[in-house]
Amino acid sequence: MSETKEEHREYKTDEDFDRAFFKDIERKTNIWQCIQCGTCTASCESGRWTALKTRSIIRKVCLGDLTVLKDPDIWLCTTCYNCYERCPRDVRPTDVIMELRNYATKLGNISPNHRAVVGYLQKFGHAVPINDEVRKRRVELGLEELPPTAFKFKQEGDDKDLKKFEEHLFDLPPVEDKEEKKEKKEEK
Amino acid sequence: MVKEKTFAFFLGCLMPNRYPAIEKSTNYVMEKLGYEMLDMERATCCPAPGVFRSFNKVDWMVAGARNLCIAEQLDADILTVCNGCFGTLQEINKHLKENEEHREMVNEKLKLLGDYEFQGTIDVRHVAEVLGYEIGPWGIEDHIIRKLNVKAAIHYGCHFLKPTRIREIESSEGPTIVEDFVEVLGIESVRFKEQLTCCGAGGGLKAYSGDASMTIFGEKMKNIDNVKPDIILDICPFCHLQYETGQDYLNKNKGCNYDYPVIHLSQLVAYCMGMDQEFVGLQYQLMGRDFIFGGEDVIKEEEEAV
Amino acid sequence: MTVEEKVKKTDEIKGEADSKYEEEPRIGVFVCHCGHNIADTVDVAKVAEYAKNLPNVVKAEHYMFMCSKPGVQMVKDSIEELGVNRTVVASCSKNQHGRTFANAISEMGLNKHRHQQVNIREYNSWVHKKEKAKATYKATRLVEAGVNRARKLEDVETRRVATTKAALVIGAGIAGLRSAHDLAELGIPVYLIEKLSTIGGHMTQLNKTFPTLECPQCSISPLTNGVANHPLVELYTNAQVKSVEGSMGNFEVEVEIKPRYVKDNCTSCGECAAHCPVEVSSEWDSGMAVRKAIYKAYPQAIPATYIRDKKNCIECNTCINVCPVQAIDFSMQKETKTFKVGSIVVAVGYDEYNPTEIEPYHYGQEGYEDVITQLKLERMLAPGSLTNSQLLRPSDAKIPKSVVIIQCVGSRNDQVGNVYCTGVCCKFAVKNARIVKEMYPDSDVTICYIDIRTPGLNFEELYKSAQEVGVRFIRGRPSEIIRDPVSGNLEVIVEDTLSMTPLQLKADMVVLSAAMVPPEGIGPLGSKLHVLRSKEGFLKEFHIKMNPTLSSKGGIFLAGAIQGPKDISESVAQAGNAAALAAAPLVKGYIEREMLVPSVDFDLCVRCGLCKTVCAPAAIEINDDGTPMVNEIACKSCGMCMPACPTGAIQLINFSDEQLLDEIIAISGGGVICEDEL
Amino acid sequence: MSCENIEPEVLEKMENIVVFMCNECGQGSANTAGVARMAYNPAIRIVRVQCTGQIGPIQIMDALSNGADAVACVGCCLGACHFFNGNVLSMHRIKLLKKVFKELGYSDQFVNQYTSRAAEGETAVGDFEDIVIRLATAIREEGTIKDGC
Ligand SMILES: Cc1cc2nc3c(=O)[nH]c(=O)nc-3n(C[C@H](O)[C@H](O)[C@H](O)COP(=O)(O)OP(=O)(O)OC[C@H]3O[C@@H](n4cnc5c(N)ncnc54)[C@H](O)[C@@H]3O)c2cc1C
Ligand SMILES: Cc1cc2nc3c(=O)[nH]c(=O)nc-3n(C[C@H](O)[C@H](O)[C@H](O)COP(=O)(O)OP(=O)(O)OC[C@H]3O[C@@H](n4cnc5c(N)ncnc54)[C@H](O)[C@@H]3O)c2cc1C
Ligand code: SF4
Ligand code: SF4
Ligand code: SF4
Ligand code: SF4
Ligand code: SF4
Ligand code: SF4
Ligand code: SF4
Ligand code: SF4
């Protein structure tokens, strides 16, 4: 799919789509059963206020429209599962969006903030690491200063758990300059 | 067989690292109710279902299974106090118990992380479900020494009940488990419009787009403000964080003037069971620092008189 | 031959089993050239030669056209001259000329079933043109299989059973009434059984009926009166089927009739109800009106006799005292009657789906009184309703300024397990939307739909007419109805999928187009009748296209919505067909069947009953001693019971394991002579 | 994959393939195929039965032990059985049988269930071709069932 071409025309041809690409999603969910009823969008708490339109995302996956992987909208889902609960055809849109995010991540379409969260997990074993103030509070409340999680062991010099996390889990593709700039623009 | 009346206490991230008072309260409540709480040493983030599952579902399952293995080694069911932790661990646990192919795949990868193998011997519980169904309103009455007189807007959050076919707790369209339970603590649940919608924090949205998250939350707060509760009662530290920082944000940026104390179910129950307000930890929170749980002494006396 | 002669002739054929053929099989084999059709590919001479050497074969010939007069004569002659008692013709398919030869041997006094047709044309020469050697070898296999089969063929007799000239119709909705009336007009006495106190079914509850927007009472009353007064129809209301025995042509049905507590001399004056102190919600009005404990469902109800609702009656005896004709009798008891009938028509209709299951719509919950179903809407708009035919919100009796209609409630929904499209709700939704919009032009009427399905003559026109009067159509399925606890206002949340816009529609009233689902109690009724149900719970037709009116059991026919959701015209059409099919054997007076049925070897039978469980036409009954008994009239000769039997005790005649084995041995390549001999 | 790509030595090993066809759509479709002169492998042998629901493991094993290389049942389309639901019963039986074959260490491609439409000869021929293709795969992998037995 060439991007320059797209800018000049409204219509699309078969070449603009890659239906085989989402075979995996087809296998795991029921996207082909979608009747485009819109229950998902109407259920969507995010979509009411943001650009996320669940139904049209499902449609794009059915068509094999790969632009959906670059669509920032897929990151607006709060995983509230309302659509999943209410879809009359059991399409499980939340799962579809999760799968799409997995694909997008593989392609490097991941926001810097999310990258940072992965970094925290690998470094501290927590998506939200502890800070000095909370350490103090813990003591005041009569709790141990550090909870007995992997991070405490790291502090005590036993780093093997988190090292392994870093080595084996959530290996993200390196940041591409172009992507990063784009992301940053969007942030602003 | 797992040990009875014993839980492997899964802390997660937000509770120990932001709201230790919830940790304190949960320990207090469960121990008073006669449960033994075991530390899960070397546990990590659950990992959070919204963000980490979005990046790589397999790795999410592996990291989650690692936490499950720690509890399996303790021979105890896991107790969580967070919808996210519950969501992740309950779902992975159930899925790996059922799906042999994935179990093998995950176990293969677990070996890389250390001496772990998922067996599928334990269950994952949420404190709201343990209190609501196992202890029950009938069981807590003997243990409370204070009754409040407070109107609460109850927020269930999403992942405690949904997806219902995996959680199998209660319908997500009209749950009553928490209402029914806290009624005996003297809490009156006030219904508000779109009560069961999301707080706007999940799915990595808070990290991805604070603005979008706050728009959703702003609507939620408007509906809560319409019914003027005394407190906001939640069952998840992540929702807790959203309600705390969100009110603050709206006050600062949208000209609002909210000051609703945000209280986790564990904090509330601990207080009613006799923990001092100082340990409930409102003084550490952003909202409702001045809130005093209504007339505890009076009620205490009444209770004693009965 | 005239038609009558033909009928007479078939009547005469009786081919009783004849003991004189119990001797050694003598088989005649005839291989046909079919001109070039077979002979060009298959070496017919070789095949005939091969057949000669097979055991019991006394004659093997090949001939240009076996179906020609001389060919058929050859077969006949062999019987006369050589005492051949089983014939094998290897030629075309059984459908084409199988009957020619079977008839020929029957003319010679042999049982038709002693002929074995072997197809070496369609199954062989025509499809293996290029492989002559292989085709010839295949022909020998097929012929040998045919000979093996012929060797053990048994006679099958044809039996005739007299039928009982009476029919039972269950359910007196539009479909049941139509069937009952048609049957009676064909001269057949009919017992019509209705569960409720009044006949007419759902149709009488409707306000106006599409596509013409006619008054349903006006259309149905000639039929209800016609049935109620027909000399050949015996009507029983408050009645339910208790048990059904027997099969096609001869059923015995037990019916339980609950007492009305009012005798037939009731003049329908209404004094009793006027004085009765008890008021309850009226079922017939779908809860949109009240009635007394002694009541008549609606003014035109048939039978017109009042009825006392024992459950709600406080036994104050006021009614007894005020009745001018002493019609009220609390001592009436329930009765059980037994009817002997030849055919049964089941027309028990449907129920409206109860939408409480779809929780986001909050139907029936406190605060959501203004969420109603279409049937309730029909009752509200109907003449003489509690609201005087006006549309008023149940919560505050105000005329709604905005009405939102939601489609596909309980249909097309995997979550509630109804995948089917009801097919009627789009039609009644546009009907009612148009009616409401015409009544209240200032109110907004909106239909939220996934697809509008209005196929057929007049229905798209109806859809268009609704658009013309200004009904708003939004393509999207609402996710939920929310109520503001402070203001009490309802909002319908829906995406307008065509513009990709989530909408929050203010709704003073919401009408749910609920699905049509199988009626309550259909499970037990189905088992009493021994008919199978579809996975959706409706009674399943025998074949969806070729026989949508017959049930899985012979002699029991389906009419109307019980076979699947239908509108009135379709129900009536099917009901007429059901009546015709049900009448046929009764008018003729008998059923004739070849006894191609299984028999049970009681020494082998271990009384497990497994055969019964697979027999779809419910032709197997279990005797008191646990042994199965095949009802020869009900059996459809499918043989499904055979593999179900763990001991091989039950065997279909001429398709028994033993008979098939002989055929299989030959056809699988095992046999007398090896391939290389060819 | 089509029948044309099957190696001659594999094809040669297919001598007798027994196909039980029901009296309705099964027979009908094979007749239609014949009338339309649609060629197929001459190893295909059709046995006429009332309904595929009549065929059980006994018949199938009888055929296999008497020299059949493969066995199949061809009935009406699901939902259109002329005897109500015999084809579904047969399908379940064959599924079970396939499992048994697998457990015993044989290929599960020796027995199969198909449907066809009386008016369309292609459906029957398509079924026959599929039988042959599956059998070819099995033969390539494990040899004929005769060798195995
Ligand atoms: C809201 C709504 C609007 C409609 N509008 C139209 C319209 O405008 N035009 C149109 O053509 N169609 C319309 N229909 C469809 C129409 O109602 C049906 O097509 C028709 O009523 C079907 O008739 P029936 O006789 O098969 O079933 P029913 O009318 O349901 O009759 C079945 C009868 O059997 C009785 N019964 C049930 N169980 C038993 C039992 N166990 N023993 C004895 N008796 C039993 C019932 O009491 C009932 O009297 C509408 C349907 C709905 C829900
Ligand atoms: C493309 C297509 C696909 C379809 N697919 C399906 C499907 O999958 N399933 C389904 O259920 N339905 C299907 N249908 C519908 C189906 O074809 C009809 O429902 C059915 O054929 C109607 O049967 P009929 O006997 O009423 O009419 P016809 O089949 O049209 O028969 C009418 C007969 O009357 C004869 N005739 C006409 N005029 C005269 C005259 N003046 N005198 C004497 N004889 C006359 C005609 O020659 C004809 O033989 C399909 C229709 C189409 C167009
Ligand atoms: S709710 Fe389900 S069927 Fe409807 S549009 Fe969404 S995914 Fe498709
Ligand atoms: S799960 Fe995501 S897409 Fe679905 S309704 Fe919730 S926010 Fe919307
Ligand atoms: S029962 Fe008596 S009072 Fe009642 S309607 Fe009949 S005749 Fe009149
Ligand atoms: S006896 Fe029963 S039916 Fe008669 S008036 Fe009294 S309550 Fe009504
Ligand atoms: S007829 Fe219309 S409303 Fe009814 S189920 Fe079908 S599409 Fe839905
Ligand atoms: S006219 Fe035919 S194609 Fe068009 S909507 Fe109607 S049924 Fe479908
Ligand atoms: S052959 Fe057997 S299964 Fe088939 S109808 Fe007759 S008794 Fe029932
Ligand atoms: S299945 Fe066989 S053994 Fe069992 S009851 Fe029927 S005939 Fe007897």
PDB file of N, CA, C and O in Angstrom, chain A residues 44-90:
ATOM      1  N   CYS A  44     -19.659   1.924  23.739  1.00  0.00           N
ATOM      2  CA  CYS A  44     -18.281   2.282  24.043  1.00  0.00           C
ATOM      3  C   CYS A  44     -18.219   3.590  24.803  1.00  0.00           C
ATOM      4  O   CYS A  44     -18.656   4.631  24.329  1.00  0.00           O
ATOM      5  N   GLU A  45     -17.655   3.512  25.997  1.00  0.00           N
ATOM      6  CA  GLU A  45     -17.580   4.709  26.818  1.00  0.00           C
ATOM      7  C   GLU A  45     -16.523   5.651  26.300  1.00  0.00           C
ATOM      8  O   GLU A  45     -16.605   6.848  26.469  1.00  0.00           O
ATOM      9  N   SER A  46     -15.520   5.065  25.683  1.00  0.00           N
ATOM     10  CA  SER A  46     -14.489   5.906  25.128  1.00  0.00           C
ATOM     11  C   SER A  46     -15.005   6.568  23.851  1.00  0.00           C
ATOM     12  O   SER A  46     -14.875   7.775  23.661  1.00  0.00           O
ATOM     13  N   GLY A  47     -15.635   5.762  23.008  1.00  0.00           N
ATOM     14  CA  GLY A  47     -16.071   6.250  21.697  1.00  0.00           C
ATOM     15  C   GLY A  47     -17.040   7.404  21.760  1.00  0.00           C
ATOM     16  O   GLY A  47     -17.156   8.179  20.821  1.00  0.00           O
ATOM     17  N   ARG A  48     -17.751   7.523  22.881  1.00  0.00           N
ATOM     18  CA  ARG A  48     -18.688   8.626  22.979  1.00  0.00           C
ATOM     19  C   ARG A  48     -17.964   9.965  23.034  1.00  0.00           C
ATOM     20  O   ARG A  48     -18.496  10.986  22.650  1.00  0.00           O
ATOM     21  N   TRP A  49     -16.754   9.923  23.538  1.00  0.00           N
ATOM     22  CA  TRP A  49     -16.025  11.185  23.724  1.00  0.00           C
ATOM     23  C   TRP A  49     -14.801  11.274  22.842  1.00  0.00           C
ATOM     24  O   TRP A  49     -14.235  12.351  22.688  1.00  0.00           O
ATOM     25  N   THR A  50     -14.355  10.151  22.328  1.00  0.00           N
ATOM     26  CA  THR A  50     -13.118  10.176  21.540  1.00  0.00           C
ATOM     27  C   THR A  50     -13.403   9.709  20.119  1.00  0.00           C
ATOM     28  O   THR A  50     -14.540   9.413  19.765  1.00  0.00           O
ATOM     29  N   ALA A  51     -12.336   9.609  19.352  1.00  0.00           N
ATOM     30  CA  ALA A  51     -12.492   9.229  17.950  1.00  0.00           C
ATOM     31  C   ALA A  51     -12.695   7.725  17.779  1.00  0.00           C
ATOM     32  O   ALA A  51     -12.961   7.259  16.673  1.00  0.00           O
ATOM     33  N   LEU A  52     -12.564   6.961  18.840  1.00  0.00           N
ATOM     34  CA  LEU A  52     -12.681   5.505  18.718  1.00  0.00           C
ATOM     35  C   LEU A  52     -14.089   5.115  18.261  1.00  0.00           C
ATOM     36  O   LEU A  52     -15.074   5.477  18.891  1.00  0.00           O
ATOM     37  N   LYS A  53     -14.155   4.419  17.140  1.00  0.00           N
ATOM     38  CA  LYS A  53     -15.440   3.907  16.665  1.00  0.00           C
ATOM     39  C   LYS A  53     -15.266   2.406  16.462  1.00  0.00           C
ATOM     40  O   LYS A  53     -14.798   1.946  15.417  1.00  0.00           O
ATOM     41  N   THR A  54     -15.621   1.679  17.483  1.00  0.00           N
ATOM     42  CA  THR A  54     -15.316   0.247  17.524  1.00  0.00           C
ATOM     43  C   THR A  54     -15.789  -0.481  16.265  1.00  0.00           C
ATOM     44  O   THR A  54     -15.067  -1.263  15.675  1.00  0.00           O
ATOM     45  N   ARG A  55     -17.040  -0.211  15.874  1.00  0.00           N
ATOM     46  CA  ARG A  55     -17.598  -0.920  14.729  1.00  0.00           C
ATOM     47  C   ARG A  55     -16.732  -0.726  13.490  1.00  0.00           C
ATOM     48  O   ARG A  55     -16.461  -1.669  12.750  1.00  0.00           O
ATOM     49  N   SER A  56     -16.257   0.494  13.273  1.00  0.00           N
ATOM     50  CA  SER A  56     -15.513   0.719  12.048  1.00  0.00           C
ATOM     51  C   SER A  56     -14.132   0.067  12.126  1.00  0.00           C
ATOM     52  O   SER A  56     -13.563  -0.327  11.121  1.00  0.00           O
ATOM     53  N   ILE A  57     -13.627  -0.080  13.345  1.00  0.00           N
ATOM     54  CA  ILE A  57     -12.364  -0.820  13.479  1.00  0.00           C
ATOM     55  C   ILE A  57     -12.569  -2.280  13.087  1.00  0.00           C
ATOM     56  O   ILE A  57     -11.789  -2.869  12.340  1.00  0.00           O
ATOM     57  N   ILE A  58     -13.654  -2.858  13.571  1.00  0.00           N
ATOM     58  CA  ILE A  58     -13.950  -4.249  13.214  1.00  0.00           C
ATOM     59  C   ILE A  58     -14.088  -4.364  11.696  1.00  0.00           C
ATOM     60  O   ILE A  58     -13.583  -5.288  11.060  1.00  0.00           O
ATOM     61  N   ARG A  59     -14.773  -3.390  11.121  1.00  0.00           N
ATOM     62  CA  ARG A  59     -14.967  -3.406   9.670  1.00  0.00           C
ATOM     63  C   ARG A  59     -13.628  -3.387   8.942  1.00  0.00           C
ATOM     64  O   ARG A  59     -13.417  -4.119   7.975  1.00  0.00           O
ATOM     65  N   LYS A  60     -12.725  -2.537   9.424  1.00  0.00           N
ATOM     66  CA  LYS A  60     -11.432  -2.439   8.749  1.00  0.00           C
ATOM     67  C   LYS A  60     -10.680  -3.762   8.831  1.00  0.00           C
ATOM     68  O   LYS A  60     -10.011  -4.164   7.882  1.00  0.00           O
ATOM     69  N   VAL A  61     -10.792  -4.410   9.970  1.00  0.00           N
ATOM     70  CA  VAL A  61     -10.112  -5.707  10.088  1.00  0.00           C
ATOM     71  C   VAL A  61     -10.723  -6.693   9.100  1.00  0.00           C
ATOM     72  O   VAL A  61     -10.018  -7.441   8.423  1.00  0.00           O
ATOM     73  N   CYS A  62     -12.052  -6.680   8.979  1.00  0.00           N
ATOM     74  CA  CYS A  62     -12.705  -7.583   8.026  1.00  0.00           C
ATOM     75  C   CYS A  62     -12.213  -7.317   6.618  1.00  0.00           C
ATOM     76  O   CYS A  62     -11.998  -8.239   5.840  1.00  0.00           O
ATOM     77  N   LEU A  63     -12.063  -6.059   6.288  1.00  0.00           N
ATOM     78  CA  LEU A  63     -11.631  -5.719   4.934  1.00  0.00           C
ATOM     79  C   LEU A  63     -10.154  -6.011   4.708  1.00  0.00           C
ATOM     80  O   LEU A  63      -9.711  -6.144   3.576  1.00  0.00           O
ATOM     81  N   GLY A  64      -9.400  -6.081   5.794  1.00  0.00           N
ATOM     82  CA  GLY A  64      -7.965  -6.250   5.643  1.00  0.00           C
ATOM     83  C   GLY A  64      -7.293  -4.909   5.400  1.00  0.00           C
ATOM     84  O   GLY A  64      -6.299  -4.804   4.687  1.00  0.00           O
ATOM     85  N   ASP A  65      -7.854  -3.881   6.022  1.00  0.00           N
ATOM     86  CA  ASP A  65      -7.314  -2.536   5.848  1.00  0.00           C
ATOM     87  C   ASP A  65      -6.203  -2.322   6.882  1.00  0.00           C
ATOM     88  O   ASP A  65      -6.461  -2.106   8.061  1.00  0.00           O
ATOM     89  N   LEU A  66      -4.956  -2.358   6.429  1.00  0.00           N
ATOM     90  CA  LEU A  66      -3.847  -2.324   7.383  1.00  0.00           C
ATOM     91  C   LEU A  66      -3.634  -0.955   8.002  1.00  0.00           C
ATOM     92  O   LEU A  66      -2.881  -0.825   8.969  1.00  0.00           O
ATOM     93  N   THR A  67      -4.282   0.075   7.448  1.00  0.00           N
ATOM     94  CA  THR A  67      -4.101   1.393   8.066  1.00  0.00           C
ATOM     95  C   THR A  67      -4.572   1.378   9.511  1.00  0.00           C
ATOM     96  O   THR A  67      -4.145   2.193  10.312  1.00  0.00           O
ATOM     97  N   VAL A  68      -5.428   0.413   9.836  1.00  0.00           N
ATOM     98  CA  VAL A  68      -5.948   0.351  11.197  1.00  0.00           C
ATOM     99  C   VAL A  68      -4.819   0.165  12.219  1.00  0.00           C
ATOM    100  O   VAL A  68      -4.926   0.583  13.370  1.00  0.00           O
ATOM    101  N   LEU A  69      -3.718  -0.411  11.767  1.00  0.00           N
ATOM    102  CA  LEU A  69      -2.609  -0.644  12.703  1.00  0.00           C
ATOM    103  C   LEU A  69      -1.891   0.651  13.058  1.00  0.00           C
ATOM    104  O   LEU A  69      -1.190   0.732  14.064  1.00  0.00           O
ATOM    105  N   LYS A  70      -2.032   1.625  12.187  1.00  0.00           N
ATOM    106  CA  LYS A  70      -1.399   2.909  12.503  1.00  0.00           C
ATOM    107  C   LYS A  70      -2.402   3.874  13.120  1.00  0.00           C
ATOM    108  O   LYS A  70      -2.057   4.982  13.493  1.00  0.00           O
ATOM    109  N   ASP A  71      -3.638   3.420  13.184  1.00  0.00           N
ATOM    110  CA  ASP A  71      -4.712   4.268  13.675  1.00  0.00           C
ATOM    111  C   ASP A  71      -4.552   4.483  15.175  1.00  0.00           C
ATOM    112  O   ASP A  71      -4.591   3.529  15.960  1.00  0.00           O
ATOM    113  N   PRO A  72      -4.314   5.723  15.612  1.00  0.00           N
ATOM    114  CA  PRO A  72      -4.160   5.926  17.066  1.00  0.00           C
ATOM    115  C   PRO A  72      -5.429   5.552  17.838  1.00  0.00           C
ATOM    116  O   PRO A  72      -5.367   5.294  19.033  1.00  0.00           O
ATOM    117  N   ASP A  73      -6.566   5.486  17.133  1.00  0.00           N
ATOM    118  CA  ASP A  73      -7.825   5.192  17.830  1.00  0.00           C
ATOM    119  C   ASP A  73      -7.792   3.870  18.591  1.00  0.00           C
ATOM    120  O   ASP A  73      -8.435   3.738  19.628  1.00  0.00           O
ATOM    121  N   ILE A  74      -7.052   2.910  18.043  1.00  0.00           N
ATOM    122  CA  ILE A  74      -7.082   1.606  18.729  1.00  0.00           C
ATOM    123  C   ILE A  74      -6.513   1.704  20.136  1.00  0.00           C
ATOM    124  O   ILE A  74      -6.764   0.844  20.972  1.00  0.00           O
ATOM    125  N   TRP A  75      -5.763   2.754  20.382  1.00  0.00           N
ATOM    126  CA  TRP A  75      -5.194   2.904  21.730  1.00  0.00           C
ATOM    127  C   TRP A  75      -6.129   3.671  22.661  1.00  0.00           C
ATOM    128  O   TRP A  75      -5.795   3.947  23.801  1.00  0.00           O
ATOM    129  N   LEU A  76      -7.311   4.027  22.157  1.00  0.00           N
ATOM    130  CA  LEU A  76      -8.240   4.790  23.000  1.00  0.00           C
ATOM    131  C   LEU A  76      -9.209   3.890  23.766  1.00  0.00           C
ATOM    132  O   LEU A  76      -9.987   4.362  24.591  1.00  0.00           O
ATOM    133  N   CYS A  77      -9.178   2.620  23.473  1.00  0.00           N
ATOM    134  CA  CYS A  77     -10.069   1.678  24.174  1.00  0.00           C
ATOM    135  C   CYS A  77      -9.637   1.546  25.633  1.00  0.00           C
ATOM    136  O   CYS A  77      -8.457   1.421  25.926  1.00  0.00           O
ATOM    137  N   THR A  78     -10.609   1.575  26.530  1.00  0.00           N
ATOM    138  CA  THR A  78     -10.266   1.426  27.955  1.00  0.00           C
ATOM    139  C   THR A  78     -10.411  -0.022  28.421  1.00  0.00           C
ATOM    140  O   THR A  78     -10.345  -0.292  29.610  1.00  0.00           O
ATOM    141  N   THR A  79     -10.634  -0.913  27.496  1.00  0.00           N
ATOM    142  CA  THR A  79     -10.908  -2.329  27.803  1.00  0.00           C
ATOM    143  C   THR A  79     -12.025  -2.480  28.831  1.00  0.00           C
ATOM    144  O   THR A  79     -11.936  -3.299  29.738  1.00  0.00           O
ATOM    145  N   CYS A  80     -13.060  -1.703  28.643  1.00  0.00           N
ATOM    146  CA  CYS A  80     -14.157  -1.785  29.609  1.00  0.00           C
ATOM    147  C   CYS A  80     -15.028  -3.009  29.363  1.00  0.00           C
ATOM    148  O   CYS A  80     -15.862  -3.362  30.179  1.00  0.00           O
ATOM    149  N   TYR A  81     -14.877  -3.632  28.207  1.00  0.00           N
ATOM    150  CA  TYR A  81     -15.592  -4.871  27.861  1.00  0.00           C
ATOM    151  C   TYR A  81     -17.083  -4.684  27.633  1.00  0.00           C
ATOM    152  O   TYR A  81     -17.820  -5.655  27.554  1.00  0.00           O
ATOM    153  N   ASN A  82     -17.553  -3.465  27.550  1.00  0.00           N
ATOM    154  CA  ASN A  82     -18.983  -3.294  27.302  1.00  0.00           C
ATOM    155  C   ASN A  82     -19.372  -3.874  25.955  1.00  0.00           C
ATOM    156  O   ASN A  82     -20.397  -4.539  25.816  1.00  0.00           O
ATOM    157  N   CYS A  83     -18.540  -3.596  24.954  1.00  0.00           N
ATOM    158  CA  CYS A  83     -18.856  -4.085  23.612  1.00  0.00           C
ATOM    159  C   CYS A  83     -18.820  -5.614  23.612  1.00  0.00           C
ATOM    160  O   CYS A  83     -19.663  -6.279  23.013  1.00  0.00           O
ATOM    161  N   TYR A  84     -17.851  -6.137  24.288  1.00  0.00           N
ATOM    162  CA  TYR A  84     -17.660  -7.588  24.377  1.00  0.00           C
ATOM    163  C   TYR A  84     -18.899  -8.243  25.000  1.00  0.00           C
ATOM    164  O   TYR A  84     -19.382  -9.269  24.559  1.00  0.00           O
ATOM    165  N   GLU A  85     -19.410  -7.582  26.033  1.00  0.00           N
ATOM    166  CA  GLU A  85     -20.575  -8.143  26.724  1.00  0.00           C
ATOM    167  C   GLU A  85     -21.831  -8.076  25.873  1.00  0.00           C
ATOM    168  O   GLU A  85     -22.710  -8.911  25.994  1.00  0.00           O
ATOM    169  N   ARG A  86     -21.937  -7.032  25.048  1.00  0.00           N
ATOM    170  CA  ARG A  86     -23.225  -6.776  24.426  1.00  0.00           C
ATOM    171  C   ARG A  86     -23.313  -7.155  22.962  1.00  0.00           C
ATOM    172  O   ARG A  86     -24.414  -7.187  22.403  1.00  0.00           O
ATOM    173  N   CYS A  87     -22.218  -7.405  22.329  1.00  0.00           N
ATOM    174  CA  CYS A  87     -22.260  -7.704  20.892  1.00  0.00           C
ATOM    175  C   CYS A  87     -23.204  -8.877  20.629  1.00  0.00           C
ATOM    176  O   CYS A  87     -23.040  -9.945  21.201  1.00  0.00           O
ATOM    177  N   PRO A  88     -24.196  -8.694  19.768  1.00  0.00           N
ATOM    178  CA  PRO A  88     -25.159  -9.782  19.555  1.00  0.00           C
ATOM    179  C   PRO A  88     -24.579 -10.935  18.747  1.00  0.00           C
ATOM    180  O   PRO A  88     -25.195 -11.987  18.670  1.00  0.00           O
ATOM    181  N   ARG A  89     -23.447 -10.720  18.143  1.00  0.00           N
ATOM    182  CA  ARG A  89     -22.862 -11.793  17.331  1.00  0.00           C
ATOM    183  C   ARG A  89     -21.602 -12.368  17.969  1.00  0.00           C
ATOM    184  O   ARG A  89     -20.868 -13.107  17.331  1.00  0.00           O
ATOM    185  N   ASP A  90     -21.352 -12.005  19.183  1.00  0.00           N
ATOM    186  CA  ASP A  90     -20.221 -12.564  19.904  1.00  0.00           C
ATOM    187  C   ASP A  90     -18.904 -12.353  19.163  1.00  0.00           C
ATOM    188  O   ASP A  90     -18.092 -13.261  19.035  1.00  0.00           O
TER     189      ASP A  90
END
